[in-house]
Short mmCIF file of C-alpha atoms in Angstrom, two decimals:
data_model
loop_
_atom_site.label_atom_id
_atom_site.label_comp_id
_atom_site.label_asym_id
_atom_site.label_seq_id
_atom_site.Cartn_x
_atom_site.Cartn_y
_atom_site.Cartn_z
CA UNK J 1 58.74 11.11 -2.36
CA UNK J 2 57.19 7.35 -1.68
CA UNK J 3 55.67 8.38 1.68
CA UNK J 4 54.57 11.71 -0.18
CA UNK J 5 52.57 9.46 -2.90
CA UNK J 6 51.47 6.96 -0.26
CA UNK J 7 49.61 9.64 1.69
CA UNK J 8 48.50 11.24 -1.59
CA UNK J 9 46.65 8.07 -2.59
CA UNK J 10 45.32 7.17 0.60
CA UNK J 11 43.95 10.72 0.48
CA UNK J 12 42.67 10.27 -2.50
CA UNK J 13 41.36 6.74 -1.91
CA UNK J 14 39.14 8.23 1.12
CA UNK J 15 37.48 10.95 -1.08
CA UNK J 16 36.77 8.05 -3.88
CA UNK J 17 35.73 6.33 -0.91
CA UNK J 18 33.53 8.86 1.23
CA UNK J 19 32.15 10.21 -2.32
CA UNK J 20 30.29 6.71 -3.01
CA UNK J 21 29.91 5.07 0.10
CA UNK J 22 29.24 1.88 -1.37
CA UNK J 23 27.59 -0.53 0.46
CA UNK J 24 30.42 -2.07 2.75
CA UNK J 25 28.93 -5.38 2.85
CA UNK J 26 28.79 -5.56 -0.69
CA UNK J 27 24.96 -6.27 -1.30
CA UNK J 28 22.19 -4.34 -0.98
CA UNK J 29 19.30 -6.36 0.76
CA UNK J 30 15.49 -5.35 0.67
CA UNK J 31 13.17 -7.13 2.34
CA UNK J 32 9.50 -7.89 1.59
CA UNK J 33 7.29 -8.41 4.92
CA UNK J 34 4.18 -9.43 4.17
CA UNK J 35 1.36 -11.54 4.86
CA UNK J 36 2.00 -15.09 2.81
CA UNK J 37 -0.59 -16.92 4.73
CA UNK J 38 -3.49 -14.75 6.38
CA UNK J 39 -6.17 -12.73 4.69
CA UNK J 40 -4.11 -10.19 3.00
CA UNK J 41 -2.04 -12.97 1.06
CA UNK J 42 -4.18 -12.62 -2.05
CA UNK J 43 -3.53 -9.04 -2.17
CA UNK J 44 0.40 -8.97 -1.29
CA UNK J 45 2.24 -11.91 -0.52
CA UNK J 46 3.62 -14.22 -3.12
CA UNK J 47 2.66 -11.44 -6.00
CA UNK J 48 4.61 -8.19 -4.06
CA UNK J 49 8.20 -10.89 -3.31
CA UNK J 50 7.95 -11.50 -7.26
CA UNK J 51 7.26 -7.66 -7.70
CA UNK J 52 9.96 -6.56 -5.85
CA UNK J 53 11.96 -9.28 -7.99
CA UNK J 54 11.06 -7.72 -11.25
CA UNK J 55 12.12 -4.31 -9.83
CA UNK J 56 15.56 -5.28 -9.20
CA UNK J 57 15.57 -7.29 -12.58
CA UNK J 58 14.77 -4.23 -14.75
CA UNK J 59 17.03 -2.38 -12.73
CA UNK J 60 19.73 -4.48 -14.06
CA UNK J 61 20.29 -6.39 -10.90
CA UNK J 62 22.47 -3.87 -9.42
CA UNK J 63 22.28 -0.42 -7.43
CA UNK J 64 25.45 2.11 -7.31
CA UNK J 65 27.76 -1.12 -9.03
CA UNK J 66 26.71 -3.03 -6.02
CA UNK J 67 24.30 -6.13 -6.47
CA UNK J 68 20.44 -6.32 -5.13
CA UNK J 69 19.17 -8.88 -3.08
CA UNK J 70 15.55 -9.77 -1.95
CA UNK J 71 14.68 -11.92 0.96
CA UNK J 72 10.86 -12.34 2.63
CA UNK J 73 9.46 -13.17 5.49
CA UNK J 74 6.00 -13.90 6.89
CA UNK J 75 4.69 -10.94 9.74
CA UNK J 76 1.13 -13.60 10.15
CA UNK J 77 -0.34 -9.89 11.25
CA UNK J 78 1.37 -9.93 14.66
CA UNK J 79 3.36 -7.05 15.34
CA UNK J 80 5.29 -9.39 17.86
CA UNK J 81 6.47 -11.48 14.87
CA UNK J 82 6.85 -8.83 12.29
CA UNK J 83 9.19 -6.33 14.55
CA UNK J 84 11.29 -9.67 15.30
CA UNK J 85 12.01 -10.49 11.51
CA UNK J 86 12.44 -6.69 10.97
CA UNK J 87 15.25 -6.77 14.09
CA UNK J 88 16.98 -10.08 12.96
CA UNK J 89 17.27 -9.05 9.36
CA UNK J 90 18.32 -5.15 10.59
CA UNK J 91 21.04 -6.44 13.06
CA UNK J 92 22.50 -10.10 11.79
CA UNK J 93 21.09 -10.28 7.87
CA UNK J 94 22.44 -7.30 6.75
CA UNK J 95 18.96 -5.74 5.57
CA UNK J 96 18.95 -2.12 4.22
CA UNK J 97 15.28 -1.50 3.45
CA UNK J 98 11.91 -3.28 4.36
CA UNK J 99 9.12 -3.41 2.17
CA UNK J 100 5.24 -4.01 2.32
CA UNK J 101 3.91 -4.76 5.68
CA UNK J 102 0.39 -5.00 5.05
CA UNK J 103 -0.63 -4.86 8.63
CA UNK J 104 -0.71 -1.21 10.17
CA UNK J 105 0.07 -2.21 13.50
CA UNK J 106 3.19 -4.53 12.53
CA UNK J 107 4.14 -0.95 9.72
CA UNK J 108 4.34 1.49 12.92
CA UNK J 109 6.21 -1.09 14.99
CA UNK J 110 8.61 -1.96 11.97
CA UNK J 111 8.67 2.12 11.08
CA UNK J 112 9.83 3.13 14.72
CA UNK J 113 12.80 0.11 14.37
CA UNK J 114 13.84 1.20 11.06
CA UNK J 115 14.21 5.21 12.20
CA UNK J 116 16.17 3.50 15.42
CA UNK J 117 18.57 1.61 13.46
CA UNK J 118 18.58 4.14 10.38
CA UNK J 119 17.79 2.01 7.54
CA UNK J 120 14.62 2.68 5.22
CA UNK J 121 11.10 1.54 5.36
CA UNK J 122 8.76 1.32 2.33
CA UNK J 123 5.18 1.40 3.32
CA UNK J 124 2.88 -0.09 0.12
CA UNK J 125 0.42 -2.45 2.24
CA UNK J 126 -0.51 -0.48 5.41
CA UNK J 127 -3.56 1.83 5.73
CA UNK J 128 -3.08 4.18 8.60
CA UNK J 129 -2.45 7.73 7.72
CA UNK J 130 -0.30 7.77 11.23
CA UNK J 131 2.87 6.86 9.02
CA UNK J 132 3.04 10.49 7.68
CA UNK J 133 1.09 11.74 10.73
CA UNK J 134 1.68 11.35 14.23
CA UNK J 135 4.30 8.62 13.79
CA UNK J 136 5.88 10.21 9.93
CA UNK J 137 9.87 9.35 10.14
CA UNK J 138 12.70 11.08 8.17
CA UNK J 139 13.60 7.02 6.86
CA UNK J 140 9.95 6.11 6.27
CA UNK J 141 8.07 6.39 2.81
CA UNK J 142 4.18 5.69 2.50
CA UNK J 143 4.00 5.00 -1.14
CA UNK J 144 0.70 3.21 -1.99
CA UNK J 145 -3.09 4.59 -0.51
CA UNK J 146 -3.80 5.44 3.10
CA UNK J 147 -7.20 5.23 4.88
CA UNK J 148 -7.75 9.14 4.51
CA UNK J 149 -7.36 8.80 0.86
CA UNK J 150 -9.99 5.82 0.21
CA UNK J 151 -12.67 7.42 2.30
CA UNK J 152 -11.86 10.71 0.35
CA UNK J 153 -12.15 9.62 -2.89
CA UNK J 154 -15.16 6.96 -2.61
CA UNK J 155 -17.24 7.94 0.45
CA UNK J 156 -18.09 11.62 -0.21
CA UNK J 157 -19.23 10.29 -3.98
CA UNK J 158 -22.07 8.43 -2.49
CA UNK J 159 -22.75 10.91 0.45
CA UNK J 160 -23.81 13.21 -2.13
CA UNK J 161 -25.44 11.05 -4.21
CA UNK J 162 -28.32 10.69 -1.37
CA UNK J 163 -26.85 7.93 0.60
CA UNK J 164 -26.71 9.90 3.75
CA UNK J 165 -26.99 7.14 6.87
CA UNK J 166 -24.01 5.18 7.76
CA UNK J 167 -23.33 2.22 9.56
CA UNK J 168 -19.72 0.44 9.90
CA UNK J 169 -18.79 -3.27 9.93
CA UNK J 170 -15.21 -2.64 11.25
CA UNK J 171 -12.26 -4.91 11.43
CA UNK J 172 -11.48 -4.68 15.26
CA UNK J 173 -7.40 -3.62 15.10
CA UNK J 174 -5.63 0.04 14.18
CA UNK J 175 -6.36 -0.45 10.52
CA UNK J 176 -10.38 -0.74 10.53
CA UNK J 177 -10.90 1.63 13.33
CA UNK J 178 -8.68 4.29 11.30
CA UNK J 179 -10.64 3.77 7.65
CA UNK J 180 -13.96 3.88 9.94
CA UNK J 181 -12.91 7.23 11.56
CA UNK J 182 -11.95 8.75 8.12
CA UNK J 183 -14.79 7.22 6.49
CA UNK J 184 -17.12 8.67 9.30
CA UNK J 185 -15.46 12.12 8.94
CA UNK J 186 -16.16 12.12 5.04
CA UNK J 187 -19.78 11.37 5.66
CA UNK J 188 -20.18 13.92 8.32
CA UNK J 189 -18.57 16.54 6.46
CA UNK J 190 -21.00 15.68 3.61
CA UNK J 191 -24.13 16.65 5.59
CA UNK J 192 -24.77 12.75 6.51
CA UNK J 193 -25.11 10.56 9.93
CA UNK J 194 -23.15 7.65 11.04
CA UNK J 195 -25.90 5.28 13.28
CA UNK J 196 -23.70 3.22 14.52
CA UNK J 197 -20.60 0.54 13.95
CA UNK J 198 -19.83 -2.99 14.77
CA UNK J 199 -16.67 -4.34 15.36
CA UNK J 200 -15.21 -7.34 13.98
CA UNK J 201 -12.00 -9.69 15.24
CA UNK J 202 -9.44 -10.15 12.23
CA UNK J 203 -10.11 -12.82 10.30
CA UNK J 204 -13.60 -14.03 11.33
CA UNK J 205 -15.22 -16.81 9.45
CA UNK J 206 -18.95 -15.69 10.57
CA UNK J 207 -20.69 -11.95 10.31
CA UNK J 208 -24.06 -12.98 11.33
CA UNK J 209 -24.09 -11.16 14.23
CA UNK J 210 -22.34 -8.17 13.12
CA UNK J 211 -24.56 -8.27 9.74
CA UNK J 212 -27.80 -8.26 12.30
CA UNK J 213 -26.85 -5.05 13.97
CA UNK J 214 -26.15 -3.33 10.61
CA UNK J 215 -29.16 -4.85 9.43
CA UNK J 216 -31.06 -3.40 12.49
CA UNK J 217 -29.72 0.16 11.99
CA UNK J 218 -31.92 0.64 9.16
CA UNK J 219 -28.94 2.44 7.86
CA UNK J 220 -28.99 3.33 3.78
CA UNK J 221 -25.49 2.08 3.69
CA UNK J 222 -23.59 -0.27 4.86
CA UNK J 223 -19.91 0.92 5.12
CA UNK J 224 -16.85 -2.36 5.20
CA UNK J 225 -14.02 -0.67 6.80
CA UNK J 226 -11.96 -4.25 6.22
CA UNK J 227 -10.14 -5.73 4.11
CA UNK J 228 -9.21 -9.32 1.96
CA UNK J 229 -10.90 -12.47 3.17
CA UNK J 230 -12.57 -9.90 5.75
CA UNK J 231 -14.10 -8.01 3.19
CA UNK J 232 -15.21 -10.81 0.69
CA UNK J 233 -16.81 -12.98 3.58
CA UNK J 234 -18.62 -9.74 4.81
CA UNK J 235 -19.58 -9.27 1.25
CA UNK J 236 -20.89 -12.78 0.43
CA UNK J 237 -22.59 -12.83 4.11
CA UNK J 238 -24.50 -9.29 3.44
CA UNK J 239 -26.05 -10.53 0.41
CA UNK J 240 -27.00 -13.67 2.22
CA UNK J 241 -28.80 -12.33 4.70
CA UNK J 242 -30.46 -9.95 2.00
CA UNK J 243 -29.13 -6.68 3.33
CA UNK J 244 -29.13 -5.30 -0.42
CA UNK J 245 -32.55 -6.86 -1.19
CA UNK J 246 -34.00 -4.97 2.03
CA UNK J 247 -32.98 -1.43 0.29
CA UNK J 248 -29.58 -0.98 1.88
CA UNK J 249 -26.23 -0.22 -0.12
CA UNK J 250 -22.91 -1.83 0.69
CA UNK J 251 -19.93 0.16 0.25
CA UNK J 252 -16.50 -1.34 0.27
CA UNK J 253 -14.16 1.04 1.49
CA UNK J 254 -10.59 -1.23 0.53
CA UNK J 255 -11.42 -3.58 -2.19
CA UNK J 256 -7.89 -4.99 -4.57
CA UNK J 257 -8.21 -6.60 -7.67
CA UNK J 258 -7.93 -10.39 -6.21
CA UNK J 259 -10.51 -9.84 -3.92
CA UNK J 260 -13.03 -9.40 -6.97
CA UNK J 261 -11.87 -12.22 -8.40
CA UNK J 262 -12.43 -14.13 -4.96
CA UNK J 263 -15.77 -12.75 -5.23
CA UNK J 264 -16.84 -13.62 -8.65
CA UNK J 265 -18.66 -10.23 -10.74
CA UNK J 266 -21.85 -11.57 -9.78
CA UNK J 267 -21.62 -11.24 -6.40
CA UNK J 268 -19.43 -7.86 -6.71
CA UNK J 269 -20.93 -6.29 -9.67
CA UNK J 270 -21.76 -2.81 -9.10
CA UNK J 271 -19.74 -1.89 -6.00
CA UNK J 272 -17.78 1.50 -6.01
CA UNK J 273 -14.46 1.85 -4.26
CA UNK J 274 -11.12 4.06 -4.61
CA UNK J 275 -8.00 2.47 -5.55
CA UNK J 276 -4.28 3.48 -6.20
CA UNK J 277 -4.27 1.32 -9.85
CA UNK J 278 -5.57 -0.63 -12.31
CA UNK J 279 -3.69 -3.20 -14.58
CA UNK J 280 -5.68 -2.69 -17.80
CA UNK J 281 -5.58 1.14 -17.56
CA UNK J 282 -3.65 1.71 -20.56
CA UNK J 283 -0.95 0.30 -22.98
CA UNK J 284 1.84 0.83 -20.12
CA UNK J 285 0.24 -0.51 -17.22
CA UNK J 286 -1.19 -3.84 -19.51
CA UNK J 287 2.61 -4.48 -20.48
CA UNK J 288 3.90 -5.06 -17.33
CA UNK J 289 0.47 -6.71 -15.80
CA UNK J 290 1.20 -8.91 -18.93
CA UNK J 291 4.72 -9.59 -17.83
CA UNK J 292 3.71 -10.39 -14.11
CA UNK J 293 0.98 -12.90 -15.25
CA UNK J 294 3.18 -14.83 -17.20
CA UNK J 295 5.14 -15.48 -13.77
CA UNK J 296 2.36 -15.50 -11.73
CA UNK J 297 -0.09 -18.26 -12.65
CA UNK J 298 -1.71 -15.81 -15.18
CA UNK J 299 -2.88 -13.53 -12.00
CA UNK J 300 -3.25 -9.78 -12.57
CA UNK J 301 -1.55 -7.54 -10.09
CA UNK J 302 -3.29 -5.67 -7.43
CA UNK J 303 -2.49 -2.06 -6.61
CA UNK J 304 -0.77 -3.55 -3.40
CA UNK J 305 0.79 -5.47 -5.68
CA UNK J 306 3.01 -3.19 -8.18
CA UNK J 307 3.17 -0.36 -5.51
CA UNK J 308 5.98 -2.58 -4.24
CA UNK J 309 7.77 -2.40 -7.45
CA UNK J 310 7.41 1.21 -7.66
CA UNK J 311 8.87 1.84 -4.51
CA UNK J 312 11.69 -0.56 -4.81
CA UNK J 313 12.45 0.93 -8.51
CA UNK J 314 12.70 4.80 -6.84
CA UNK J 315 14.73 3.33 -4.05
CA UNK J 316 17.57 2.01 -6.36
CA UNK J 317 17.45 5.22 -8.05
CA UNK J 318 18.37 6.79 -4.85
CA UNK J 319 21.14 4.61 -4.27
CA UNK J 320 22.45 5.28 -7.50
CA UNK J 321 22.36 9.02 -7.20
CA UNK J 322 23.12 9.01 -3.46
CA UNK J 323 24.90 5.90 -2.76
CA UNK J 324 24.78 5.73 0.92
CA UNK J 325 24.35 3.46 3.60
CA UNK J 326 22.50 6.22 5.87
CA UNK J 327 18.52 5.49 5.64
CA UNK J 328 17.47 8.40 6.12
CA UNK J 329 19.67 10.25 3.91
CA UNK J 330 18.65 7.79 1.16
CA UNK J 331 14.55 8.61 1.76
CA UNK J 332 16.05 12.05 1.54
CA UNK J 333 17.36 11.63 -1.87
CA UNK J 334 14.01 9.48 -2.90
CA UNK J 335 12.40 13.08 -1.90
CA UNK J 336 14.24 15.26 -4.56
CA UNK J 337 13.84 12.61 -7.43
CA UNK J 338 10.43 12.53 -9.06
CA UNK J 339 8.23 9.43 -9.23
CA UNK J 340 7.74 8.36 -13.01
CA UNK J 341 6.94 4.49 -13.48
CA UNK J 342 4.43 2.12 -14.80
CA UNK J 343 2.49 2.07 -11.01
CA UNK J 344 3.08 6.01 -10.69
CA UNK J 345 3.41 8.87 -12.92
CA UNK J 346 4.09 12.68 -11.73
CA UNK J 347 4.33 12.20 -8.72
CA UNK J 348 6.57 13.41 -5.54
CA UNK J 349 7.28 12.46 -1.69
CA UNK J 350 6.01 14.86 0.70
CA UNK J 351 7.92 16.05 3.77
CA UNK J 352 6.22 13.99 5.89
CA UNK J 353 6.98 10.90 4.19
CA UNK J 354 3.63 10.52 1.87
CA UNK J 355 3.99 9.84 -1.90
CA UNK J 356 1.06 12.33 -3.97
CA UNK J 357 -0.05 10.39 -6.51
CA UNK J 358 -3.53 9.93 -8.23
CA UNK J 359 -6.01 8.27 -6.97
CA UNK J 360 -8.88 6.48 -9.05
CA UNK J 361 -12.89 5.97 -8.72
CA UNK J 362 -13.55 2.85 -9.41
CA UNK J 363 -16.76 0.38 -10.37
CA UNK J 364 -16.83 -3.24 -10.72
CA UNK J 365 -18.30 -4.47 -14.04
CA UNK J 366 -21.81 -6.16 -14.71
CA UNK J 367 -21.05 -9.74 -15.86
CA UNK J 368 -22.44 -9.19 -19.07
CA UNK J 369 -20.01 -6.10 -19.63
CA UNK J 370 -16.59 -8.09 -19.07
CA UNK J 371 -15.16 -9.35 -22.00
CA UNK J 372 -11.57 -10.92 -21.08
CA UNK J 373 -10.37 -12.40 -18.01
CA UNK J 374 -9.70 -10.04 -15.50
CA UNK J 375 -11.70 -7.35 -17.33
CA UNK J 376 -13.42 -6.14 -13.72
CA UNK J 377 -13.43 -2.42 -13.47
CA UNK J 378 -14.66 0.91 -15.11
CA UNK J 379 -12.58 4.09 -14.37
CA UNK J 380 -15.22 6.68 -13.09
CA UNK J 381 -12.79 9.57 -12.67
CA UNK J 382 -9.02 10.37 -11.40
CA UNK J 383 -8.96 12.20 -8.18
CA UNK J 384 -5.19 14.27 -8.67
CA UNK J 385 -3.15 13.59 -5.31
CA UNK J 386 -3.19 16.53 -3.97
CA UNK J 387 -7.41 16.50 -3.79
CA UNK J 388 -6.81 13.03 -2.97
CA UNK J 389 -4.66 12.62 0.01
CA UNK J 390 -4.89 14.81 3.72
CA UNK J 391 -3.51 18.01 3.18
CA UNK J 392 0.48 18.45 4.82
CA UNK J 393 -0.80 20.80 7.70
CA UNK J 394 -3.70 18.13 9.19
CA UNK J 395 -1.33 15.04 9.69
CA UNK J 396 0.43 16.74 12.55
CA UNK J 397 4.08 15.26 11.92
CA UNK J 398 6.79 16.35 13.79
CA UNK J 399 9.30 16.25 10.80
CA UNK J 400 6.97 18.81 8.94
CA UNK J 401 8.83 22.64 8.73
CA UNK J 402 11.49 20.90 11.67
CA UNK J 403 14.58 21.94 9.48
CA UNK J 404 13.28 25.40 8.63
#
């Protein structure tokens, strides 16, 4: 009788353990792998780490009954450095998921490693559409913007306004090249022409030779296919070189709120661009942003920082629902759950891992229009996700239809 009772108890324990699939090591660990010291640090960096911490706190500190811990590291925008950190985190430090990873080159490497290790990758900062295209993964989700959406939402209106001829000043690595390529497609599809491009290395301090090429092209528009400090420096120097005074328009294809703060409204006024969030959009965004600002020296969150909050929150919801150690199983669960939070409403994760959410066409205010600190934008239009992002059929993701 005792033997039968013991067998029954062990069987019940086995079923219970299988159903709950508790995190065996007793902690859910999420790594924020980001740019802490380079050209994108203000747009992500410490603000992204804080956003991840806020997500855990707002979730109650646990997921599926297991405590949640946030760790962070600087990938220095180098694929080998980022991959080394990710491998160490996965192999020896018990990290279950990695988020942020603003550099596209680092992100593509981390996505592949994450698939090999059956962990979870929540890409919020990188722009390359390859993450949900040819390099898509059952373990990866692309959360915020991508280069296709930025170009589609921001470039087409300018071409349709009559700004037909374009020259690009491009960050010379995968992110910038992809952004230039996507914007060029939109320009050409709307009847415009691309006169050329000048490609500058990451973290270029002096853009004079590249701006001279843009000026000599006599294009109507100089498209800045770069970001962060590179975008800020190239825009400032374009103004100093008199490009706008000479009749050329400047289109910054990737702008984040900290960039505008660094530039100042006098330098950035009138810029039209696409983004996925504005802190002052409504009462809900303002309430969260003020909590963030109170802990971040009064700085308002940019879209890439609050995107980490949204991605981490949804991941924790999946753990609550699935309670699995398998990364691919958790991502599959994330795809089943609707997305509704302060960053994203009424959205979903597509088969290829792309979050389909609204994007916004924004314009930087004139200094005379700004009434209080961080009052920088006007929302010109809200573009539904199914119109903003690349159609599923065009991405060439190997996962699409694979299970059918």
